[in-house]
mmCIF file of C-alpha atoms in Angstrom:
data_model
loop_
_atom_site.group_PDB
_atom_site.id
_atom_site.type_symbol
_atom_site.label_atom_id
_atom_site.label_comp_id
_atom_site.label_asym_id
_atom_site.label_seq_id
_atom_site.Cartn_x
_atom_site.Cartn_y
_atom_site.Cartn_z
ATOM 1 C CA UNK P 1 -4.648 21.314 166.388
ATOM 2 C CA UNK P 2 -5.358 23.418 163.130
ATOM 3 C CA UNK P 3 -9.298 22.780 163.930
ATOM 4 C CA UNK P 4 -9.244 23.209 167.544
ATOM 5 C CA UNK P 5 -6.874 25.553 168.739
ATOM 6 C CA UNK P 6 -6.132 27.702 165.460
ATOM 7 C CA UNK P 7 -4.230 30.946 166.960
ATOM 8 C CA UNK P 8 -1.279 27.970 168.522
ATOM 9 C CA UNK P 9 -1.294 26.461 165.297
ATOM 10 C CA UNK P 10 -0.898 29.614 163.078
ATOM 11 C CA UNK P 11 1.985 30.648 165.684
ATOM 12 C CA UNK P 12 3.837 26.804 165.782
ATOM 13 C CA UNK P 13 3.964 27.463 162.014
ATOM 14 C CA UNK P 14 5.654 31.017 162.380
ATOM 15 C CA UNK P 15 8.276 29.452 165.003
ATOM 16 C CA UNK P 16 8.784 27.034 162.503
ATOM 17 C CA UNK P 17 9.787 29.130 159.998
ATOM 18 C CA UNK P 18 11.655 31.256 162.292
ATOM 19 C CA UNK P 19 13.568 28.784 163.480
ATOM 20 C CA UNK P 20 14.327 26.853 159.997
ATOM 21 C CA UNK P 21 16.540 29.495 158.798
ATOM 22 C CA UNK P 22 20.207 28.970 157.735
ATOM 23 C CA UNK P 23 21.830 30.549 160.171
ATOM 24 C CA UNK P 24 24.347 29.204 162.521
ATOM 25 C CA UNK P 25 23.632 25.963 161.488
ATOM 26 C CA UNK P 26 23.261 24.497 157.958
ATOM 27 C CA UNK P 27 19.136 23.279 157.172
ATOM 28 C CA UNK P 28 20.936 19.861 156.522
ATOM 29 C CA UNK P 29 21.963 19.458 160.502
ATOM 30 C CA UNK P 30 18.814 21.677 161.543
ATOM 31 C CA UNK P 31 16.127 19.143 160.088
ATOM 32 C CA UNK P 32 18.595 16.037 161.444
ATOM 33 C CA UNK P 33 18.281 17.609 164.594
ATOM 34 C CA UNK P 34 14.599 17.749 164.520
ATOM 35 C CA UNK P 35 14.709 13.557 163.438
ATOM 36 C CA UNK P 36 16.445 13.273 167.007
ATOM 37 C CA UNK P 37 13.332 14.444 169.253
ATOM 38 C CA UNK P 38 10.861 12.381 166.843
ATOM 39 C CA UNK P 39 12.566 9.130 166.982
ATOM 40 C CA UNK P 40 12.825 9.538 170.628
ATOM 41 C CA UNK P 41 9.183 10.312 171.086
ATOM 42 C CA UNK P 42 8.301 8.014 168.881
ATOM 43 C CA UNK P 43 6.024 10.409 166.480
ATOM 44 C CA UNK P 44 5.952 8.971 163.213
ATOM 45 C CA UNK P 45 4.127 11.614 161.623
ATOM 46 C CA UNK P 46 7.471 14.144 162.692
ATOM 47 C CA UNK P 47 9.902 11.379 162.043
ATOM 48 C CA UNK P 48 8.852 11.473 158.015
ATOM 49 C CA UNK P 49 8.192 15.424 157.875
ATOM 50 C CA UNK P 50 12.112 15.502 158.770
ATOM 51 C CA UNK P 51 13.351 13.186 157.140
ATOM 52 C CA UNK P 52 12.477 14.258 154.359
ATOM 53 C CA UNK P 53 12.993 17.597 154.639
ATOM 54 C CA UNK P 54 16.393 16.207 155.496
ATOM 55 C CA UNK P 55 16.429 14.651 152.225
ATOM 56 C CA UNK P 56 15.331 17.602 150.665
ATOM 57 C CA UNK P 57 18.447 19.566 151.828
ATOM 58 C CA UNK P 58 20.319 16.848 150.290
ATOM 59 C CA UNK P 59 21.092 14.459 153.090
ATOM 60 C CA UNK P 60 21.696 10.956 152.245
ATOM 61 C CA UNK P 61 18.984 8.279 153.150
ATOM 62 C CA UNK P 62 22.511 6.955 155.318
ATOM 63 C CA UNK P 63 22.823 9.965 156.715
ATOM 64 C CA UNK P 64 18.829 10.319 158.282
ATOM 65 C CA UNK P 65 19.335 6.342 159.174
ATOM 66 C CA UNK P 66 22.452 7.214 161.091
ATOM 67 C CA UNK P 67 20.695 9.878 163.174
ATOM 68 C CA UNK P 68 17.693 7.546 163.495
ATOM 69 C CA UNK P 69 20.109 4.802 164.756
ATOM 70 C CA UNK P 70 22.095 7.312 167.159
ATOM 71 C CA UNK P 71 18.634 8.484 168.285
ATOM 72 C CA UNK P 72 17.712 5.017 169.026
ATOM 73 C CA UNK P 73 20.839 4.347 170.947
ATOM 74 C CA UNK P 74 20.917 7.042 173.212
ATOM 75 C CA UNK P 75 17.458 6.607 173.944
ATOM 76 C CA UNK P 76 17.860 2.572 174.873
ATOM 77 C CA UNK P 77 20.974 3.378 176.694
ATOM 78 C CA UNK P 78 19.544 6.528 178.551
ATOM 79 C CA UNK P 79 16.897 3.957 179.606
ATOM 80 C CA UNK P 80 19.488 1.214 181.098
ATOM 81 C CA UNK P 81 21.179 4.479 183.204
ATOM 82 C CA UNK P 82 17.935 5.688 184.197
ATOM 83 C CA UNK P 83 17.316 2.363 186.046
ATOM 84 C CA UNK P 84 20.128 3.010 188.551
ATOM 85 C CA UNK P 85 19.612 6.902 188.802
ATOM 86 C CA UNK P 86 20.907 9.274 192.141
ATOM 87 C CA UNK P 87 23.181 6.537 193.106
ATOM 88 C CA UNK P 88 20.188 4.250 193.630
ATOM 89 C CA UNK P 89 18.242 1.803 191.873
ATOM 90 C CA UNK P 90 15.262 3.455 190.819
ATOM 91 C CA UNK P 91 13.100 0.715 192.255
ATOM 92 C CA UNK P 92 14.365 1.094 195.175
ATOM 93 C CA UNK P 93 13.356 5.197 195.075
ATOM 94 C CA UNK P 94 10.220 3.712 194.599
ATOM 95 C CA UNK P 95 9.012 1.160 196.643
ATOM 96 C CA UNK P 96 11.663 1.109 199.302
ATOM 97 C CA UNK P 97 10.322 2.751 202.272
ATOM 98 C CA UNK P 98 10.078 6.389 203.700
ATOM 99 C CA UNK P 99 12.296 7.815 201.022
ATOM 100 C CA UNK P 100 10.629 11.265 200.788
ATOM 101 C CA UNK P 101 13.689 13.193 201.769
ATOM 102 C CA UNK P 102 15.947 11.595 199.166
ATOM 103 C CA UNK P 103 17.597 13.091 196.369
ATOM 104 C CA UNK P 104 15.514 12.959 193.385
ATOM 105 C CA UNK P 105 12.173 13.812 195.048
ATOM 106 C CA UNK P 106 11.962 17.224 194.997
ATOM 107 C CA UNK P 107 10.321 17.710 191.345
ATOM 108 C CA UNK P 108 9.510 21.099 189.673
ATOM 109 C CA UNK P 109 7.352 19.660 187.373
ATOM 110 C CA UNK P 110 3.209 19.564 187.734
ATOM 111 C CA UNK P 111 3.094 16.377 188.975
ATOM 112 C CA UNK P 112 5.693 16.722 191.118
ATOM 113 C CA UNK P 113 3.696 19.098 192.754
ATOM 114 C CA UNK P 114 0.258 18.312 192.669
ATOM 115 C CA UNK P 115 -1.907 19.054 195.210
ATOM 116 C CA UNK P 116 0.763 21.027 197.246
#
């Protein structure tokens, strides 16, 4: 991003700092909060830059596996929910009919509404 869109990069950085601050909450539980999002997205390069920053604010290496591990877990679990979601199992919003009208298919997001 650095080489390609410099001005985001240079301003990610500044948010960064901004937002790594000890203020309401300690940099210990800031930078396990940041592990969260990482595990779930599954980018590595994120997972180790807070991790061990966490270690760094002297979490334990038990403490950063614990919020990998709770990560992990809410993120499988999440997945086994998401399966029967708006009542419905989700392959059945899918592939079961004229089901334009039901709950769950009204999306905000770009897809949602592409070509509308």
């Amino acid at each position: 991003m650095n080489k390609v869109l410099p001005k985001v990069a240079e301003i990610f950085v500044k948010i960064c700092h901004i937002i790594f601050t000890k203020e309401a909450l300690d940099l210990k539980i800031e930078e396990l909060v940041a592990v969260a999002p990482s595990v779930f997205t599954m980018h590595q390069f994120c997972v180790n830059k807070y991790s061990r920053q966490a270690i760094d604010q002297k979490t334990s290496r038990e403490e950063v596996s614990e919020a990998i591990m709770l990560t992990m877990l809410i993120a499988e679990s999440s997945q086994l929910c998401w399966e029967n979601a708006y009542g419905k199992n989700v392959y059945e919003l899918i592939f079961g009919g004229d089901n334009s009208k039901e709950k769950g298919n009204n999306c905000n997001c770009s897809s949602g509404n592409a070509g509308k």
